[in-house]
Short mmCIF file of C-alpha atoms in Angstrom, two decimals:
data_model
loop_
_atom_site.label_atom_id
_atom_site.label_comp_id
_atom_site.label_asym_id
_atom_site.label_seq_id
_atom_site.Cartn_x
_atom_site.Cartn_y
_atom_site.Cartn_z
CA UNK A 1436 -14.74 -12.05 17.54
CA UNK A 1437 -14.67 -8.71 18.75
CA UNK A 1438 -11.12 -6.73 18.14
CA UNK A 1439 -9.29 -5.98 21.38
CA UNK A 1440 -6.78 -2.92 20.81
CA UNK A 1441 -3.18 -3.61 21.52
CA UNK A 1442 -1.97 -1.29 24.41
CA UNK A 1443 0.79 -2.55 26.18
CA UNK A 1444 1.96 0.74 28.12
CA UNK A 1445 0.11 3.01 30.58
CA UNK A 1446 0.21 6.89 30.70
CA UNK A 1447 2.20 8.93 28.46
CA UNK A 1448 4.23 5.67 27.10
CA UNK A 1449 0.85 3.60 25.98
CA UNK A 1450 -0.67 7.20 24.74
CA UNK A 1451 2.80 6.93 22.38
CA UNK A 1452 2.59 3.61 20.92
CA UNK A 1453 -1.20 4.17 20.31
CA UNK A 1454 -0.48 7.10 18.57
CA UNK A 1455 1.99 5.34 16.50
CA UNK A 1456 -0.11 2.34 15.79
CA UNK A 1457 -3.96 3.88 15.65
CA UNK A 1458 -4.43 3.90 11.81
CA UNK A 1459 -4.09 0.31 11.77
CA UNK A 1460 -5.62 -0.27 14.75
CA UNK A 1461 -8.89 1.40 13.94
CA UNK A 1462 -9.09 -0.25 11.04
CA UNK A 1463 -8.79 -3.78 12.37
CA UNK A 1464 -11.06 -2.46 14.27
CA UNK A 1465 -13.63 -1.42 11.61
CA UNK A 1466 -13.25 -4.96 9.67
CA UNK A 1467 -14.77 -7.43 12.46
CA UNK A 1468 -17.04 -9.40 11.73
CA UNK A 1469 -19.41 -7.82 14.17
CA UNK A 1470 -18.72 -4.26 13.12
CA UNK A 1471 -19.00 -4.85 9.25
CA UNK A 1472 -22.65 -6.82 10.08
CA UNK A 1473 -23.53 -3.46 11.55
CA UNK A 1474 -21.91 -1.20 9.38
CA UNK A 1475 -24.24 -3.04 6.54
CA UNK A 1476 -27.35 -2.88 8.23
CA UNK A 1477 -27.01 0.82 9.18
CA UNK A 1478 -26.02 1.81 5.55
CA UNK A 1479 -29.45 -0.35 3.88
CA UNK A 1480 -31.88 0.80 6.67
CA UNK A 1481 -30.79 4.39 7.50
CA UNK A 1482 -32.24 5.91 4.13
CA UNK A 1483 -35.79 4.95 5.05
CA UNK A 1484 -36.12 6.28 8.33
CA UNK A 1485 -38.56 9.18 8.40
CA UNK A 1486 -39.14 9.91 11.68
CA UNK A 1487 -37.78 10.00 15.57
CA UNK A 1488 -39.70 7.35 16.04
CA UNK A 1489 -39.37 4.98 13.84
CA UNK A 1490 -35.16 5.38 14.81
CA UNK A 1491 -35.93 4.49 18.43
CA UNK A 1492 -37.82 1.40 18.06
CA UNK A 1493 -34.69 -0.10 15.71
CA UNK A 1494 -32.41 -1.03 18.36
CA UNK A 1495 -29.18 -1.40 15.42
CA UNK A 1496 -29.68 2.05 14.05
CA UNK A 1497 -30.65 3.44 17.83
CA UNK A 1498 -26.75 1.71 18.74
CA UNK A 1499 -25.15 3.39 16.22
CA UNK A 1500 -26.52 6.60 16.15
CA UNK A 1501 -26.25 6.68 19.75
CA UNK A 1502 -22.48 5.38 19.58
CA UNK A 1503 -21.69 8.40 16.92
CA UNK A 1504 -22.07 10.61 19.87
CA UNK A 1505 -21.00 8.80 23.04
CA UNK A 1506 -24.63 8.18 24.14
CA UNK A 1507 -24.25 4.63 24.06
CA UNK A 1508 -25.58 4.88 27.94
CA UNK A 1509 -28.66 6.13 26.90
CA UNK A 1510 -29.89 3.02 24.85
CA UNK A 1511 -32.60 2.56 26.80
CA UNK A 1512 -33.93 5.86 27.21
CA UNK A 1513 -35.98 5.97 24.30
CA UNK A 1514 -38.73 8.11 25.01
CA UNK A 1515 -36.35 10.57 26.13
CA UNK A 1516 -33.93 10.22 23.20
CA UNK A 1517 -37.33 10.58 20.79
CA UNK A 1518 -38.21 14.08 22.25
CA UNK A 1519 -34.65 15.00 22.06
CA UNK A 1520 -34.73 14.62 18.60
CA UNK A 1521 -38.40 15.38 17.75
CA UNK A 1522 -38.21 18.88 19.06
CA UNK A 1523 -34.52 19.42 16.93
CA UNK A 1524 -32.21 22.58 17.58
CA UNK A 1525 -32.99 25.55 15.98
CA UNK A 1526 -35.59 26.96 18.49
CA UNK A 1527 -33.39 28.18 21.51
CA UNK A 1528 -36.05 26.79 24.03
CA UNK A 1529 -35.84 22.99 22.85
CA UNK A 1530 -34.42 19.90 25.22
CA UNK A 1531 -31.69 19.71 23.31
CA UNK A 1532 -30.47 22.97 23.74
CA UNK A 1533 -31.57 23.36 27.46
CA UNK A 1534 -28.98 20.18 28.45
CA UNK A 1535 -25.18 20.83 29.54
CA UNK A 1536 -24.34 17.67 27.44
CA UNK A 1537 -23.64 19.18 24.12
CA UNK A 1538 -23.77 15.78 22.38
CA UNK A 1539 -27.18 15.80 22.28
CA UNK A 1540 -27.50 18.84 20.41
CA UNK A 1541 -25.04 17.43 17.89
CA UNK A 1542 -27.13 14.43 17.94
CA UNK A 1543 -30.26 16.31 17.03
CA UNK A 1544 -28.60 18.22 14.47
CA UNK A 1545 -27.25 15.80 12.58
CA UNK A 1546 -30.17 13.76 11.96
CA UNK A 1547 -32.59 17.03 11.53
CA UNK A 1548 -36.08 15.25 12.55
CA UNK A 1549 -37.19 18.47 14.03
CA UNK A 1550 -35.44 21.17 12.11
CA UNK A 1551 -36.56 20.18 8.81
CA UNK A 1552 -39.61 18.62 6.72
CA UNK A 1553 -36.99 15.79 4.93
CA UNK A 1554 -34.80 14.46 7.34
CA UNK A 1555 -31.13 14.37 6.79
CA UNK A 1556 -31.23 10.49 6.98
CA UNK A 1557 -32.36 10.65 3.04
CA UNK A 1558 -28.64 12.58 2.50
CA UNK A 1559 -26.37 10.36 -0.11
CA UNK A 1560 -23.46 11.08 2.81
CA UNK A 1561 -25.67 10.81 5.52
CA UNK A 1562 -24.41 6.99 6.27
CA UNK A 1563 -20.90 7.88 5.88
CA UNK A 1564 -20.95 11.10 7.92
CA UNK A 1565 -22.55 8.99 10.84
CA UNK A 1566 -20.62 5.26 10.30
CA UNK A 1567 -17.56 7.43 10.80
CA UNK A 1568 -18.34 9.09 13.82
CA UNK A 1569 -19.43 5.50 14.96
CA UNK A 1570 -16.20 3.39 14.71
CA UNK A 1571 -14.05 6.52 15.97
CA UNK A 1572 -16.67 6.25 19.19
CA UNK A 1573 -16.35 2.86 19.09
CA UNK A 1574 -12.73 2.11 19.08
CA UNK A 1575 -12.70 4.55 21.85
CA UNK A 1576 -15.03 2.62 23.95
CA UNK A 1577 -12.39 -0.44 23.17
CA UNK A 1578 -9.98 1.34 24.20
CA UNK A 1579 -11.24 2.65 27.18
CA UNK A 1580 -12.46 -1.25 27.93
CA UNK A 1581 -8.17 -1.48 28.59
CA UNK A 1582 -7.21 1.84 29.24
CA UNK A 1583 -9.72 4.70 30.62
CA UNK A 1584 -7.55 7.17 30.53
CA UNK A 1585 -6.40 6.73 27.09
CA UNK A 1586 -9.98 6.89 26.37
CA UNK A 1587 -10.20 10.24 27.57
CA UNK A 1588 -6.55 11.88 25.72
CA UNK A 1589 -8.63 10.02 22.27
CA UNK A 1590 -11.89 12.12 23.16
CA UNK A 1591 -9.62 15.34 23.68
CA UNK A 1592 -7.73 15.15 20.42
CA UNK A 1593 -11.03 15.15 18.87
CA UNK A 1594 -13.42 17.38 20.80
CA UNK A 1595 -11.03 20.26 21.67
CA UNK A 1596 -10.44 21.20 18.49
CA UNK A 1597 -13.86 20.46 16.87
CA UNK A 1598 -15.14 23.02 19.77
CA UNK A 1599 -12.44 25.48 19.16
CA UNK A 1600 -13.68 25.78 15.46
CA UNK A 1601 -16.72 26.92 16.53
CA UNK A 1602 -18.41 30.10 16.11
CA UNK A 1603 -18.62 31.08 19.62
CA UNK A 1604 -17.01 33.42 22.52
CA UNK A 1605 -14.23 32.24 24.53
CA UNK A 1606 -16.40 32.06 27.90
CA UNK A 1607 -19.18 30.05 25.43
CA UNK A 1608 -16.39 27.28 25.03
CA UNK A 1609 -15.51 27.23 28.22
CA UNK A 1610 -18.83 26.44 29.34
CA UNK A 1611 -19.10 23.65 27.13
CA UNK A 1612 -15.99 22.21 28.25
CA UNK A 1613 -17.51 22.35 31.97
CA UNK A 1614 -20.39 20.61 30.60
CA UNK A 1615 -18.81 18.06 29.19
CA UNK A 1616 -18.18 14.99 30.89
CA UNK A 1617 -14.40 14.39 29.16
CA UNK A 1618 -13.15 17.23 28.60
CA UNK A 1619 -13.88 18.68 32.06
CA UNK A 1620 -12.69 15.80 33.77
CA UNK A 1621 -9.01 15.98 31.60
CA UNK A 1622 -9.13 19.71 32.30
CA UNK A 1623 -9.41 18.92 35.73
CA UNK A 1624 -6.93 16.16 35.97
CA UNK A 1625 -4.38 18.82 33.92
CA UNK A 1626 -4.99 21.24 35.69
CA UNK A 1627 -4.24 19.56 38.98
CA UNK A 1628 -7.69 21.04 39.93
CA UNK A 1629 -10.11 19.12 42.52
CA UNK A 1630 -12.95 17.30 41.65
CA UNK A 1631 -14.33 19.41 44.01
CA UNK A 1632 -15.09 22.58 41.62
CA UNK A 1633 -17.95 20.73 40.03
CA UNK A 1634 -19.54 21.60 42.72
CA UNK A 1635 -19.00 25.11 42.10
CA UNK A 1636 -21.07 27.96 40.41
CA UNK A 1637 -21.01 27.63 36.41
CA UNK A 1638 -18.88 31.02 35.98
CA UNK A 1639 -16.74 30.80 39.39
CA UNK A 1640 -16.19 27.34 37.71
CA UNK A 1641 -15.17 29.17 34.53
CA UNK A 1642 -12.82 31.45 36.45
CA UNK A 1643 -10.93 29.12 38.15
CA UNK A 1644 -10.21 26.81 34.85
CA UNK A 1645 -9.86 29.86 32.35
CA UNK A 1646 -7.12 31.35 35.69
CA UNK A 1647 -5.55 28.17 36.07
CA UNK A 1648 -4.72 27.45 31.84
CA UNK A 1649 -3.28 30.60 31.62
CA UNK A 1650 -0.70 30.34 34.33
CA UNK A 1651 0.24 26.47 33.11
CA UNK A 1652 -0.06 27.20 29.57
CA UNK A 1653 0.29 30.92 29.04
CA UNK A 1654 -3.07 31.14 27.44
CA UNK A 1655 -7.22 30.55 28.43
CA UNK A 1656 -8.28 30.40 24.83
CA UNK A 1657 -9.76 27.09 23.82
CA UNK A 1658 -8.35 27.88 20.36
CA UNK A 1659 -5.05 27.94 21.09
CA UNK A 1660 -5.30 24.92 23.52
CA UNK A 1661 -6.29 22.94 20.76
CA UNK A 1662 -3.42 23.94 18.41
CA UNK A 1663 -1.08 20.71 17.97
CA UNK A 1664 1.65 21.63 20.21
CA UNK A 1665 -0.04 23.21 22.98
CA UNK A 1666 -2.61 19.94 22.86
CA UNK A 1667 0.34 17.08 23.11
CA UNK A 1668 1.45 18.86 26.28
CA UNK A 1669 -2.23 19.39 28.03
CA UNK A 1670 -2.60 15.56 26.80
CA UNK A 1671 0.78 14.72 28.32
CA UNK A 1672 0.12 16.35 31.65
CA UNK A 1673 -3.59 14.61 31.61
CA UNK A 1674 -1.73 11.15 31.09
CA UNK A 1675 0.78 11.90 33.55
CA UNK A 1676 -1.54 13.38 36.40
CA UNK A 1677 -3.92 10.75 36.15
CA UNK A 1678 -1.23 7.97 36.03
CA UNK A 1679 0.47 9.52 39.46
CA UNK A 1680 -3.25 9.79 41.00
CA UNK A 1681 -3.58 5.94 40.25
CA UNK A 1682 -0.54 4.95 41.25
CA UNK A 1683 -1.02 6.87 44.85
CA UNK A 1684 -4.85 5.42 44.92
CA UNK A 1685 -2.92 1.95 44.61
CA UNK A 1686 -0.33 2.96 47.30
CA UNK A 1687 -2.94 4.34 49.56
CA UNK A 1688 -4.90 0.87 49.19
CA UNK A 1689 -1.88 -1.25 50.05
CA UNK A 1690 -0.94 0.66 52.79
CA UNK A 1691 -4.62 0.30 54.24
CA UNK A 1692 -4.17 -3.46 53.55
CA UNK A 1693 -1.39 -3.57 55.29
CA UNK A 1694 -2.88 -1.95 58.09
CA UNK A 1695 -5.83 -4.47 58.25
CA UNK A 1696 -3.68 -7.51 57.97
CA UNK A 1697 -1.17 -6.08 60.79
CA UNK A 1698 -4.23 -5.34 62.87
CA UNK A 1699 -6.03 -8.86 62.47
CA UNK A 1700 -2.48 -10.94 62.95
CA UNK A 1701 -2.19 -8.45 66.58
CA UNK A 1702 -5.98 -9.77 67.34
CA UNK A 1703 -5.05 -13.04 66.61
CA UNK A 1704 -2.27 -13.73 68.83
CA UNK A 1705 -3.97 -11.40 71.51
CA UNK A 1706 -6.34 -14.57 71.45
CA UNK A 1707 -4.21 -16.77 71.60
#
């Protein structure tokens, strides 16, 4: 039986007892049945993988390795997901390094099929380092299955401040955060910004988010957004924006119901 986390709060209050109660959730989590099968299989099989290839057309290792990286949706894409990895990321000009979507430039990294002559897969660590990433994915995705937006405050605690470790320029991080599914949509949501600016130009994109941060939180840098404090209140106001927008969506529905029902009542004793 798969394990369901136990949220019993929305927004900022569920966020709280999550917080409080993830270590022991996760690893309930990690010791089903279903997971531990997998968790098996991956660490006897992963060692003799050689090849792109021959990781594509094993639909257990494809899940996980997939899963380690939020690219679960992307299962099925397997000739695309081959020449992601085939072509690696040390040349500037490969697939990997073309795409918005970071992950798939960590994904490519990681397992080294293209950047090396001995895969990392033949590492000693190689099916811890990925297993890891895995259930933390994973328990996400569970969590997301009761919560979404608790989903999302999980992917920011981890992703902001891997990215602000990086060695890169401020506008370089900011970019990645646009390009990013998650963490541009919590920016967005914390920001109070519309959805709206996707639209927009890469770097007048940039300049609005990088504008807005410092005026709500007295700094644009992606490092010091990530630093503990800073990151429970961007998390906070996430939560808290995105609970208010649902709660008005909700409102807006029932007053449209309302409407209807009003509307279809009048009709019905005009014809009568």
């Amino acid at each position: 039986m798969t394990y369901q986390p136990v949220v019993p709060f929305s927004g900022f209050a569920g966020w709280r007892f999550l917080s409080r109660t993830m270590e022991t959730q996760q690893a309930a989590f990690a010791a089903s049945t279903e997971n531990q099968r997998l968790d098996s299989y991956f660490r006897e099989t992963i060692g003799q993988i050689d090849t792109a290839q021959a990781l594509v057309d094993d639909r257990r290792l494809l899940g996980v390795a997939l899963g380690a990286f939020g690219l679960d949706a992307d299962i099925g894409n397997k000739y695309f997901i081959r020449k992601v990895l085939e072509e690696g990321s040390l040349d500037r000009t490969t697939l990997a390094n073309k795409l918005s979507d970071k992950s798939y430039l960590a994904l490519t990294t990681a397992f080294g099929f293209g950047d090396y002559s001995v895969p990392r897969t033949k590492l000693s660590t190689f099916a811890d380092e990925i297993l890891t990433k895995f259930q933390t994915r994973e328990f996400e995705v569970a969590v997301g299955e009761v919560d979404n937006d608790l989903r999302m405050a999980m992917s920011l605690q981890r992703d902001l401040p891997e990215l602000a470790a990086k060695d890169m320029s401020e506008a370089a991080k900011w970019y990645t955060i646009i390009g990013s599914p998650s963490l541009s949509r919590v920016f967005q949501t914390a920001l109070n910004l519309p959805h709206s600016v996707g639209a927009l130009d890469v770097d007048q994109q940039r300049e609005i988010y990088t504008s807005k941060a410092q005026r709500v939180y007295g700094t644009s840098d992606p490092a010091e957004l990530s630093r503990p404090e800073t990151l429970e209140v961007l998390t906070r106001d996430y939560l808290l924006r995105a609970q208010l927008s649902s709660m008005t969506s909700v409102s807006s529905q029932n007053v449209a119901l309302s409407l209807l029902q009003n509307a279809g009542a009048q009709g019905l004793s005009l014809r009568l």
